[in-house]
Short mmCIF file of C-alpha atoms and ligand atoms in Angstrom, two decimals:
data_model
loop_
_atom_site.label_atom_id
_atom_site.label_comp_id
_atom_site.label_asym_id
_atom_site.label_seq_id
_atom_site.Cartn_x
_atom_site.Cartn_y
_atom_site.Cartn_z
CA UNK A 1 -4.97 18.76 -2.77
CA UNK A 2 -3.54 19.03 0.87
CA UNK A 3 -0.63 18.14 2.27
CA UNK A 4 -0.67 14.74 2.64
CA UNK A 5 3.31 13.75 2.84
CA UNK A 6 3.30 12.72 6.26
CA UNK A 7 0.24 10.22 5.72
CA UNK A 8 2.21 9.03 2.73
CA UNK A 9 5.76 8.60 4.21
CA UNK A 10 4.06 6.39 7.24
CA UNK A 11 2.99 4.44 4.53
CA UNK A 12 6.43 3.80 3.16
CA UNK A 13 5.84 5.45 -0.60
CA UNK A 14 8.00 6.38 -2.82
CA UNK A 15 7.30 10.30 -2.54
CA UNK A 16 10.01 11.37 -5.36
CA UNK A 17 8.22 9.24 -7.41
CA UNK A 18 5.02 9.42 -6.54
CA UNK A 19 5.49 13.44 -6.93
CA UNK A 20 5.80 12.44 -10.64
CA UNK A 21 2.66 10.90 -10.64
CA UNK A 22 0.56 14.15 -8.90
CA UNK A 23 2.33 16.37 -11.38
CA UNK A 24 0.54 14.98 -14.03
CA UNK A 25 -2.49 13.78 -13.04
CA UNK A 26 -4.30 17.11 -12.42
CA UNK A 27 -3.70 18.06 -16.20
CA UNK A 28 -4.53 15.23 -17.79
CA UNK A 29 -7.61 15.23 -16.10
CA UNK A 30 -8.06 18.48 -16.77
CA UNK A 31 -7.79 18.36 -20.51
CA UNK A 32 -9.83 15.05 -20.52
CA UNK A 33 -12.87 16.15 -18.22
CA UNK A 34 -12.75 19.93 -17.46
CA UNK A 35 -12.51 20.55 -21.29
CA UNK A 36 -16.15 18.64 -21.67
CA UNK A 37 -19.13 21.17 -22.38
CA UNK A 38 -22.46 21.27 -20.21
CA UNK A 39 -21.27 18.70 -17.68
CA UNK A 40 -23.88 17.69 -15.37
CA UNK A 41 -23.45 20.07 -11.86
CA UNK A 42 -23.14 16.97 -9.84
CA UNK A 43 -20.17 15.86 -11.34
CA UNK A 44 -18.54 17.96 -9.40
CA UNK A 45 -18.27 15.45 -6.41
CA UNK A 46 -16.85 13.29 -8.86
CA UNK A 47 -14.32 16.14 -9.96
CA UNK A 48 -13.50 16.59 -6.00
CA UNK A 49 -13.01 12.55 -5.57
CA UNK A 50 -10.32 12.56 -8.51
CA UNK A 51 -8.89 15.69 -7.31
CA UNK A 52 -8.72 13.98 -3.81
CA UNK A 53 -7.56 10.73 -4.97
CA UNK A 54 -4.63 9.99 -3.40
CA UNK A 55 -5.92 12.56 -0.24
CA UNK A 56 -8.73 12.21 1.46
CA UNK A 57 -10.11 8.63 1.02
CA UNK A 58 -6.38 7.46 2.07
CA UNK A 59 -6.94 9.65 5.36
CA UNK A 60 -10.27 7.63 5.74
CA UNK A 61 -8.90 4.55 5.12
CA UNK A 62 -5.61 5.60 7.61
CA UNK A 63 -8.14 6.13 10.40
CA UNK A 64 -9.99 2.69 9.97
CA UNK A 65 -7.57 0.80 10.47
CA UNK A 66 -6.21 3.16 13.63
CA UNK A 67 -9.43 2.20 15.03
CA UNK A 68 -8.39 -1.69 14.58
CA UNK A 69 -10.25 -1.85 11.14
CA UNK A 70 -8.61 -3.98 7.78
CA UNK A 71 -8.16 -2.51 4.30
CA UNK A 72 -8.54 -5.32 1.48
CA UNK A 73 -7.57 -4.94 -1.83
CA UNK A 74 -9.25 -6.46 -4.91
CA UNK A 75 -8.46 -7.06 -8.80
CA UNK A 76 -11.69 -8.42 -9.97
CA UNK A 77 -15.38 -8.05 -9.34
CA UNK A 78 -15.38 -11.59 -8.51
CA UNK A 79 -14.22 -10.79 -5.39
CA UNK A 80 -17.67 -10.51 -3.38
CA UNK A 81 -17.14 -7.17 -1.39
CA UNK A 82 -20.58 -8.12 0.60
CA UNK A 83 -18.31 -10.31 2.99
CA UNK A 84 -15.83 -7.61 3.09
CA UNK A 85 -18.40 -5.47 4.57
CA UNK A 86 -20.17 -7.78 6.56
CA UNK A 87 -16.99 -8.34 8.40
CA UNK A 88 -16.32 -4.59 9.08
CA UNK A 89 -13.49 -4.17 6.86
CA UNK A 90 -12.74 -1.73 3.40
CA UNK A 91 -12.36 -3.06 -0.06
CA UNK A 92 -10.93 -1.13 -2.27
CA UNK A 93 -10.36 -1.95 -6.10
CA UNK A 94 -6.29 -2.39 -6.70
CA UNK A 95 -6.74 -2.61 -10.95
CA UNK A 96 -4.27 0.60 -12.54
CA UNK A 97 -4.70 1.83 -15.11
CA UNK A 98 -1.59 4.02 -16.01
CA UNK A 99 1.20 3.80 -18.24
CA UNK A 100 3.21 5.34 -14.98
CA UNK A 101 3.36 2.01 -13.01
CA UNK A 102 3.77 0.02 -15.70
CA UNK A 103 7.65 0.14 -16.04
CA UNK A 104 7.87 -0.79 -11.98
CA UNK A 105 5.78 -3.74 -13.09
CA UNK A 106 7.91 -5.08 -15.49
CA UNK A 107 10.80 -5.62 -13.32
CA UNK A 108 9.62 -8.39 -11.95
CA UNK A 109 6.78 -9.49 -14.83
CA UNK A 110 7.56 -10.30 -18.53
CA UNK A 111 7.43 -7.52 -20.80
CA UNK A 112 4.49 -9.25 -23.20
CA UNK A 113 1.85 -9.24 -20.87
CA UNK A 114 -1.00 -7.13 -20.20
CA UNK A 115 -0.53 -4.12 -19.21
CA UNK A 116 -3.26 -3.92 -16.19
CA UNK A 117 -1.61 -6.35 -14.70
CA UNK A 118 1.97 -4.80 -14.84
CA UNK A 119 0.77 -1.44 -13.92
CA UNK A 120 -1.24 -3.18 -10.57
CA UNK A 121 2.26 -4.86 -9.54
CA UNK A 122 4.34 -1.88 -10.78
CA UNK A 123 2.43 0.41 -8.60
CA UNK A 124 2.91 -1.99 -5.11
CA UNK A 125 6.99 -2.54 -6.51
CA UNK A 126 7.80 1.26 -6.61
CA UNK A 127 5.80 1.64 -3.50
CA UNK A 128 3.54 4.83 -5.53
CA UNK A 129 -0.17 3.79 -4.64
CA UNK A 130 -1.01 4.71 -1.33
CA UNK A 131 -4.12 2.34 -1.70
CA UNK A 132 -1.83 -0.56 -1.96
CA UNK A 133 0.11 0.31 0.56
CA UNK A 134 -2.65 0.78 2.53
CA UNK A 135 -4.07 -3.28 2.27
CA UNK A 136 -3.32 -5.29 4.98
CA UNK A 137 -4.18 -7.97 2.91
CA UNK A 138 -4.60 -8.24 -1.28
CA UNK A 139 -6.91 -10.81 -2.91
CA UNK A 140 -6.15 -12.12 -5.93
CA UNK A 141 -8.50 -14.57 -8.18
CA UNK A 142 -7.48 -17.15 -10.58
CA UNK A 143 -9.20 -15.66 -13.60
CA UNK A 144 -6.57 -15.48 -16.24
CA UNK A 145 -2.99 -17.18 -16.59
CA UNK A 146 -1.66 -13.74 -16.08
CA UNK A 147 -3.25 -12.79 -13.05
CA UNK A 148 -2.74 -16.06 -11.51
CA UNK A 149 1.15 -16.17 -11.71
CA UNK A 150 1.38 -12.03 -10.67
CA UNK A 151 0.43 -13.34 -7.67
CA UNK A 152 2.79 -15.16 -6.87
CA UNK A 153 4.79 -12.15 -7.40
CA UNK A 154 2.99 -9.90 -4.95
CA UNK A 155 2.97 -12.36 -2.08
CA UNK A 156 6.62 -11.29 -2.03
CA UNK A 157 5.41 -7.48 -1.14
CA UNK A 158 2.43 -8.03 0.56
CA UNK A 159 -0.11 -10.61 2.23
CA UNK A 160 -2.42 -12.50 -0.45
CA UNK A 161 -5.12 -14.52 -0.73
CA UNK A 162 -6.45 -16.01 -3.79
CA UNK A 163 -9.59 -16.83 -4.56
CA UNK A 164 -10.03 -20.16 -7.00
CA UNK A 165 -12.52 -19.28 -9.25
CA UNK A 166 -14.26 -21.56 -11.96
CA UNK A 167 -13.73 -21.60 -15.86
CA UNK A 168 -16.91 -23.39 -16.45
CA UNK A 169 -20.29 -22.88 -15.17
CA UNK A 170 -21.49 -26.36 -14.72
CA UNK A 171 -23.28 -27.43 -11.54
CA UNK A 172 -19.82 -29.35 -9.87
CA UNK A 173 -18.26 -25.37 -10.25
CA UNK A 174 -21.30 -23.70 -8.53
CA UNK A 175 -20.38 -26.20 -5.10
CA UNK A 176 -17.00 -25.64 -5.98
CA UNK A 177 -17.44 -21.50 -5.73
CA UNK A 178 -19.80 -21.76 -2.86
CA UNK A 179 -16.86 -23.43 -1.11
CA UNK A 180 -14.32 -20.83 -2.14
CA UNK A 181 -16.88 -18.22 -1.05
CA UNK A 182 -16.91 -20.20 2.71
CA UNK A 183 -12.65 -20.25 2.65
CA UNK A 184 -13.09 -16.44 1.70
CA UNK A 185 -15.61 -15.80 5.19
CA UNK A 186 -13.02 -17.70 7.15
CA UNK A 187 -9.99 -16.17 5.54
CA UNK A 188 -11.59 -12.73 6.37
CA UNK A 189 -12.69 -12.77 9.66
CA UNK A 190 -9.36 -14.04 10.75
CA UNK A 191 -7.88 -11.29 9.35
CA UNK A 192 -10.66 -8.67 11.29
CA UNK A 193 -10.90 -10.60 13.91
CA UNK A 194 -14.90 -10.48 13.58
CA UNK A 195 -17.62 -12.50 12.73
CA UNK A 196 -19.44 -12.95 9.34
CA UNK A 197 -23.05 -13.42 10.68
CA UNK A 198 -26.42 -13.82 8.77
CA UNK A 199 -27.32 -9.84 9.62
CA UNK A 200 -23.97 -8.62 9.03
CA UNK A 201 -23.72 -10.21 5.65
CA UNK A 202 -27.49 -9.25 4.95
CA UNK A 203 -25.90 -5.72 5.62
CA UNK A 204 -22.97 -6.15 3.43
CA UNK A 205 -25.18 -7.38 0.57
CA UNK A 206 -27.97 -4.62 1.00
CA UNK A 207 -25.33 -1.67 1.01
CA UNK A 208 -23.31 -3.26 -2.48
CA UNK A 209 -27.32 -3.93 -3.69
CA UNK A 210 -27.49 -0.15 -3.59
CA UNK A 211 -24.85 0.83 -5.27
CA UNK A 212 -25.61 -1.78 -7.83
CA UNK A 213 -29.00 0.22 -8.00
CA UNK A 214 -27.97 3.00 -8.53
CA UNK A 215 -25.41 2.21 -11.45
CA UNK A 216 -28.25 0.85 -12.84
CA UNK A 217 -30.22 4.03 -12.03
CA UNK A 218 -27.75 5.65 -14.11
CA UNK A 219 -26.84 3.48 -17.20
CA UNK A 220 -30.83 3.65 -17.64
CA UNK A 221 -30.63 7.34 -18.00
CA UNK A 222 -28.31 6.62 -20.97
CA UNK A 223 -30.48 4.98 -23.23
CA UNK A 224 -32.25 8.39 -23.81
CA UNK A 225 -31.00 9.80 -27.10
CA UNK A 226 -28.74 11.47 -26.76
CA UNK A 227 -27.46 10.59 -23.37
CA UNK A 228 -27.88 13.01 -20.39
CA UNK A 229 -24.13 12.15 -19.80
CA UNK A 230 -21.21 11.57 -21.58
CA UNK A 231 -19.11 8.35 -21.67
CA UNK A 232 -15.93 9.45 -20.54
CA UNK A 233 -18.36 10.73 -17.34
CA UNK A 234 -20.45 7.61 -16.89
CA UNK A 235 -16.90 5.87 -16.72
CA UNK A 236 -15.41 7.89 -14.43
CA UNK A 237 -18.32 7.09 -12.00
CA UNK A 238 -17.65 3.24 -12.65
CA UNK A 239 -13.97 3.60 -12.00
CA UNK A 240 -14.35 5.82 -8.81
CA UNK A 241 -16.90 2.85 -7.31
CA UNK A 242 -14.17 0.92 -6.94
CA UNK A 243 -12.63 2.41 -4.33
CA UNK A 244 -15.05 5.27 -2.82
CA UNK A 245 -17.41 4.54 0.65
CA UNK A 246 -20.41 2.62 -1.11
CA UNK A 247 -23.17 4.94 1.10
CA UNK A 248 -21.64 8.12 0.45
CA UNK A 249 -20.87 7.11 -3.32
CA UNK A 250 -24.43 5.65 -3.83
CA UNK A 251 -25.90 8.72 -2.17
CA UNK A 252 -23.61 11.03 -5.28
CA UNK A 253 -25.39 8.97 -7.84
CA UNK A 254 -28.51 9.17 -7.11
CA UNK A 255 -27.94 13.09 -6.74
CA UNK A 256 -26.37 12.66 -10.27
CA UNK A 257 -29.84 10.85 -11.34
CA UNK A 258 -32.00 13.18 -10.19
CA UNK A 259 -30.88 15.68 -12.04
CA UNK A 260 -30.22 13.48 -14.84
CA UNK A 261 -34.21 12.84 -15.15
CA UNK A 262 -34.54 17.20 -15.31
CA UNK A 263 -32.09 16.84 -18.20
CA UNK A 264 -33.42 14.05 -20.13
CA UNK A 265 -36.92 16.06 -20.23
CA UNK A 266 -34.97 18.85 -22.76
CA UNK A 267 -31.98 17.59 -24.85
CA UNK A 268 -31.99 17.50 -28.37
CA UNK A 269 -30.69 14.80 -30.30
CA UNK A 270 -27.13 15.56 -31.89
CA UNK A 271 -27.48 13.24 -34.66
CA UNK A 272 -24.05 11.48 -32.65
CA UNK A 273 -23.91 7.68 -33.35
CA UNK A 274 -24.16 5.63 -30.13
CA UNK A 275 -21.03 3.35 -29.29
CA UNK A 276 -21.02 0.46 -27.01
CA UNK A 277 -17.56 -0.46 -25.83
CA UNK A 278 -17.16 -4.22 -24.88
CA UNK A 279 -14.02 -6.10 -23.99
CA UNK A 280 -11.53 -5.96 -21.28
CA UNK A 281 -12.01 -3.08 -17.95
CA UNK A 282 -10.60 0.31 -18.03
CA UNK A 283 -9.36 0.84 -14.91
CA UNK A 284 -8.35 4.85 -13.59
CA UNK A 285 -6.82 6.63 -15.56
CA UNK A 286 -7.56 4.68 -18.30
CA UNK A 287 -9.72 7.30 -20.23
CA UNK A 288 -7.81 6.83 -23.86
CA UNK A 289 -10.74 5.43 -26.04
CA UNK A 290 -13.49 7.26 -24.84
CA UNK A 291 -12.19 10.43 -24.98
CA UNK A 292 -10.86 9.54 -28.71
CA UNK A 293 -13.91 8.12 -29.68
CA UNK A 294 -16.00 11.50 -27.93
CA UNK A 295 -13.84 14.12 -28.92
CA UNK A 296 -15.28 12.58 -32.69
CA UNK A 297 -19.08 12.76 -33.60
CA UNK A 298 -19.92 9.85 -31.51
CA UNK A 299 -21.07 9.12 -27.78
CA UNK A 300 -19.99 5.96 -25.54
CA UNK A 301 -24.10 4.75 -24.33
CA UNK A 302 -22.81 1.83 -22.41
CA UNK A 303 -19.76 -0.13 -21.46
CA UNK A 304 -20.17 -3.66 -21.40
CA UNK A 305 -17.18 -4.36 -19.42
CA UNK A 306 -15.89 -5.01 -15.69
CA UNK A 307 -15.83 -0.77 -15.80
CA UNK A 308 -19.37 -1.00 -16.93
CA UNK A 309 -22.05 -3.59 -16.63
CA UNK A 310 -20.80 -6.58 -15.35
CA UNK A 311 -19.61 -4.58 -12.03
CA UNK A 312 -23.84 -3.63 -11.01
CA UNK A 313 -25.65 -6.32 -13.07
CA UNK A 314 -27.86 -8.64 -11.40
CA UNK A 315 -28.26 -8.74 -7.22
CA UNK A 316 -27.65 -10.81 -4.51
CA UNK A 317 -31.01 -12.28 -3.26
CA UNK A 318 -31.58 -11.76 0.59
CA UNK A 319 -33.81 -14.44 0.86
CA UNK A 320 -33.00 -16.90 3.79
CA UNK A 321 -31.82 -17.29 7.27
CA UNK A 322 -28.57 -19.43 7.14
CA UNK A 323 -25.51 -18.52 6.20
CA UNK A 324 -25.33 -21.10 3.55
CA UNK A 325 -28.35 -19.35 1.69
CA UNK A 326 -26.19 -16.30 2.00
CA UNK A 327 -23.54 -17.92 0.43
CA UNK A 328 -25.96 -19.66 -2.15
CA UNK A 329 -27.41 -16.19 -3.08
CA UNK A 330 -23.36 -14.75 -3.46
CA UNK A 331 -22.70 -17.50 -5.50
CA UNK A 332 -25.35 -17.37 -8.12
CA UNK A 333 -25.01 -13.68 -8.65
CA UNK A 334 -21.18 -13.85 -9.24
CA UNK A 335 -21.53 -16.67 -11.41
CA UNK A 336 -23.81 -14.78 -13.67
CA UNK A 337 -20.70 -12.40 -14.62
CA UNK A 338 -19.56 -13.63 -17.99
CA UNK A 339 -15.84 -13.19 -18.20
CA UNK A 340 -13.68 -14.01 -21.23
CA UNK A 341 -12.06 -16.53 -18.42
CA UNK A 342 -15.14 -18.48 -18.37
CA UNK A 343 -15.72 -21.42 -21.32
CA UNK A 344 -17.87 -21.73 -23.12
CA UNK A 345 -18.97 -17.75 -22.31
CA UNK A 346 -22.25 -17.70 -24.27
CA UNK A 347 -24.17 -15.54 -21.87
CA UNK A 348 -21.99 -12.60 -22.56
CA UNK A 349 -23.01 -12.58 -25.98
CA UNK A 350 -26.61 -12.79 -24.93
CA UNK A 351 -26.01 -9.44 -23.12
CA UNK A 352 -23.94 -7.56 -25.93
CA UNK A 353 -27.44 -8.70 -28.08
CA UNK A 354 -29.56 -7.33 -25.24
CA UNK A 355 -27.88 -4.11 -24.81
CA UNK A 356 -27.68 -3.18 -28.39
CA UNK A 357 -31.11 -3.13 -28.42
CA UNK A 358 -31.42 -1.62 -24.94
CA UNK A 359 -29.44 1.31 -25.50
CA UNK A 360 -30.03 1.45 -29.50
CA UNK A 361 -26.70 1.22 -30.66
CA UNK A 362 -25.11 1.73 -33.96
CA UNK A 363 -21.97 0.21 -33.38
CA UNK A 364 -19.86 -1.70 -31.03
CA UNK A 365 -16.16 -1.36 -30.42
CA UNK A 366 -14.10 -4.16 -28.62
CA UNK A 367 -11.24 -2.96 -26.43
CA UNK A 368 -8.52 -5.43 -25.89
CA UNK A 369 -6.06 -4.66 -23.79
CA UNK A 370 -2.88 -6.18 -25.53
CA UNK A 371 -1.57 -9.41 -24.16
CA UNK A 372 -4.74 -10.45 -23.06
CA UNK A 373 -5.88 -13.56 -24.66
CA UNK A 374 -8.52 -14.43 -22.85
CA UNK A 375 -10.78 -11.64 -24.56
CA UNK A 376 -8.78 -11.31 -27.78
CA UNK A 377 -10.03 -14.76 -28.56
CA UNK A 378 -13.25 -14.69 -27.77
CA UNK A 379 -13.44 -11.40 -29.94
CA UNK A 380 -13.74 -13.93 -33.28
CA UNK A 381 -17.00 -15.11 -32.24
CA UNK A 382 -18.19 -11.78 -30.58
CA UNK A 383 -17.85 -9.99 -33.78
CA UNK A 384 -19.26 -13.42 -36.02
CA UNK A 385 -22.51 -13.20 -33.67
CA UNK A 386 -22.96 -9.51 -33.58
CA UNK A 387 -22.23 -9.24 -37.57
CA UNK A 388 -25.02 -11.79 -37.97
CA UNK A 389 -27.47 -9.57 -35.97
CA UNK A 390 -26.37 -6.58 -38.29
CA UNK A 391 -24.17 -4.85 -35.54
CA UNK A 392 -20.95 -3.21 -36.93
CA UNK A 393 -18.03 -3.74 -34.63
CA UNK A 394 -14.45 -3.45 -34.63
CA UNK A 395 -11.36 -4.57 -32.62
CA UNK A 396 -8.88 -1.90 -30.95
CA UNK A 397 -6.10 -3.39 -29.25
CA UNK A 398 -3.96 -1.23 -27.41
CA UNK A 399 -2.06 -0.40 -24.01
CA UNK A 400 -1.66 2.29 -21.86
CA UNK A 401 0.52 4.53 -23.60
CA UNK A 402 -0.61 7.29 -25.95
CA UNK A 403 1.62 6.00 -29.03
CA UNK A 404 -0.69 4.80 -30.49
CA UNK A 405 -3.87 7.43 -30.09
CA UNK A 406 -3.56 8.57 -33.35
CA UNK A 407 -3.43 5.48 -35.23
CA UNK A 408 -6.59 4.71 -32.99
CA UNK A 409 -8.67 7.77 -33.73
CA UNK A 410 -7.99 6.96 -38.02
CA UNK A 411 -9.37 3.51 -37.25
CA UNK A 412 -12.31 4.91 -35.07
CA UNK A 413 -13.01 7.50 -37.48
CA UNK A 414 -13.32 5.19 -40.51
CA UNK A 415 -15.52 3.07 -38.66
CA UNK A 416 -17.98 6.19 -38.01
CA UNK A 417 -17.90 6.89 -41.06
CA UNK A 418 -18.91 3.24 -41.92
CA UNK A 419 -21.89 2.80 -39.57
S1 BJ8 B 501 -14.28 -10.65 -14.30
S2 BJ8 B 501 -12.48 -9.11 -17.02
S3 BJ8 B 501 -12.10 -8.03 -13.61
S4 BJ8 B 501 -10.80 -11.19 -14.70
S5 BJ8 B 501 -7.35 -7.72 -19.11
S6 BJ8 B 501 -5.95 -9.06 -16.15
S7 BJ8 B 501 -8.40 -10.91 -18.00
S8 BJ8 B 501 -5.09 -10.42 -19.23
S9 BJ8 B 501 -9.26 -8.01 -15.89
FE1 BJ8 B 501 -11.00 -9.07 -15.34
FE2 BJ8 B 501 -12.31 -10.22 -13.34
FE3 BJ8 B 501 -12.71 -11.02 -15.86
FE4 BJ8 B 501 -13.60 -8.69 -15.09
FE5 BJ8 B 501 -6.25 -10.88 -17.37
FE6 BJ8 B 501 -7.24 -9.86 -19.58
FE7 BJ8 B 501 -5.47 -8.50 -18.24
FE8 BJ8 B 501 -7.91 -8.88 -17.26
#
């Protein structure tokens, strides 16, 4: 990576500590992705991004907002990045997923929570993510109990809005969201300065379609058996969409796809079984369970998760000509996510049903990141409605330290051995 200190100090990090965090992020990717045989040759953008992450999409960000452009930061794909767009601004996804920001976090957050939300804080408190630091505004979401208290919290470091979003789905929560959508518009152009209009949010909601297309494009690819791509790759992509320009990153996947559909037309099965991961997101560097679960004889097909799925399914309509069908057509396609948060949260069993036949899996494993609730109950009648379909799954909870890898991979190995 370049030199990038300067850009970093005018951002007021932490550069002792955030040295820490570039000394070991090069190896550990390394012996995660480099290590992987017969990667796909387009990867290598994705290898460049990661290499780059903390480089050259901060310099791009840095000269945005010199030209009078916003940075926003986001937690949850709730968050409808269309407007963010349509209003000339950056989103970029603020969820960490290291063990490294995690202590920060708990000096001002309760040990016994979860650790994606400690690490997210952590990394704004010790002043070591230069995306953070470069928001001029964070948006939060009232999802979980968690979330919606951190908040508080980070309004002490930097500017927040939240966005009230529904637990239920009845028709009294659709006017409710199409409202909080409308606060959102306002809130944002205030911030930029410029106007949400029809055509600008069209815009917005064409160039996140895309990407959503593409994702798509790709996740198709890995119902082939085996998969042109391996998990830990395919997750990699989902985590760097977060935060990468949507054209540019679209444009890499459909590279990726291309020559996905030359592979597809040769490999031989492996006899691997075919894992779908459920449960809560993995946000960067969160790469412990699929690489456990690869480096054994099995292969991660899909990820029904915020890191997966629920990020690119289902688009926003363009039909209309007012702003409110805009907002009508953000609204139904962000209440068709089906988060743990939501009750009842039926439709998410609908899709682990869907995709097991989709992407002909042999076994499902629910991640739960510990402290979270939300998902850890719901996992009771996941796992009845699956086991009644005939669909093997088991429960990992963990965090974001390696303690417990090994105790992990026993569990994940018996289960292979089971299915
Ligand atoms: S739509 S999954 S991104 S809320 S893991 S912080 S729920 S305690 S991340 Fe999420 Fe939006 Fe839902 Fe997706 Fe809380 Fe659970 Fe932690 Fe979570």
């Amino acid at each position: 990576m370049a030199d990038y200190r300067e850009l970093w100090k005018s951002l007021n990090m932490d550069l002792a500590k955030h040295d820490q965090l570039c000394a070991v992020l090069p190896d550990m990717y390394g012996s995660t992705y480099l290590t992987q045989e017969n990667r796909p040759e387009a990867m290598n953008y994705f290898n460049f991004v990661v290499a780059e992450v903390h480089g050259l999409r901060i310099q791009e960000l840095d000269a945005h907002k010199k030209q009078g452009g916003k940075v926003l930061g986001t937690f949850c794909v709730f968050v409808p990045d269309e407007v963010i767009l349509a209003a000339n601004a950056i989103s970029v996804g603020l969820c960490a997923g290291s063990q490294f920001w995690v202590p920060d976090g708990e000096k001002v957050l309760p040990k016994n929570m979860c650790p994606l939300i400690k690490a997210a804080v952590g990394a704004k408190v010790g002043g070591t993510c230069p995306y953070i630091q470069s928001c001029d505004m964070v948006v939060g979401e009232t999802t979980c109990d968690g979330k919606k208290k951190a908040w508080e919290i980070l309004e002490e470091y930097v500017p927040v809005h939240v966005m009230d979003i529904p637990q239920m789905k009845r028709t009294k929560d659709y006017t409710m969201w199409m409202e909080e959508i409308k606060l959102f518009i306002e809130k944002v152009e205030e911030l930029t300065g410029n106007k949400v209009t029809v055509e600008s949010l069209k815009k917005g909601i064409e160039v996140v379609n895309n990407k959503r297309r593409a994702l798509k494009r790709l996740y198709d690819f890995r119902k082939f058996t085996p998969s042109p791509i391996s998990g830990l790759d395919a997750l990699l992509i989902s985590q760097i969409a977060f935060y990468d320009d949507p054209k540019r990153f679209t444009a890499q996947v459909n590279l990726l796809c291309d020559e996905l559909q030359e592979r597809v037309k040769t490999s031989k099965a492996e006899g691997k079984k075919r894992i779908m991961i459920t449960g809560t997101p993995m946000a960067l560097p969160n790469w412990k369970l699929h690489q456990i679960i690869e480096n054994l004889s099995a292969e991660v097909v899909v990820e029904e998760t915020c890191t997966g799925t629920k990020y690119f399914e289902n688009e926003v309509s363009l039909e209309g000509e007012t702003i409110e069908d805009m907002i009508k057509n953000l609204a139904d396609r962000y209440l068709s996510i089906n988060c743990a948060c939501f009750t009842p949260n039926d439709g998410r069993i609908d899709d682990l049903l869907k995709y097991a036949k989709e992407y002909n899996i042999d076994g499902v494993i629910h991640s739960n990141l510990s402290f979270c609730h939300t998902y850890a109950i719901e996992y009771k009648k996941v796992a009845e409605e699956l086991k009644k379909a005939g669909i093997p799954i088991i429960n990992i909870e963990t965090d974001y330290s390696t303690e417990d890898s090994g105790q992990i991979k026993t569990r994940v190995e018996a289960f292979l051995e089971m299915i």
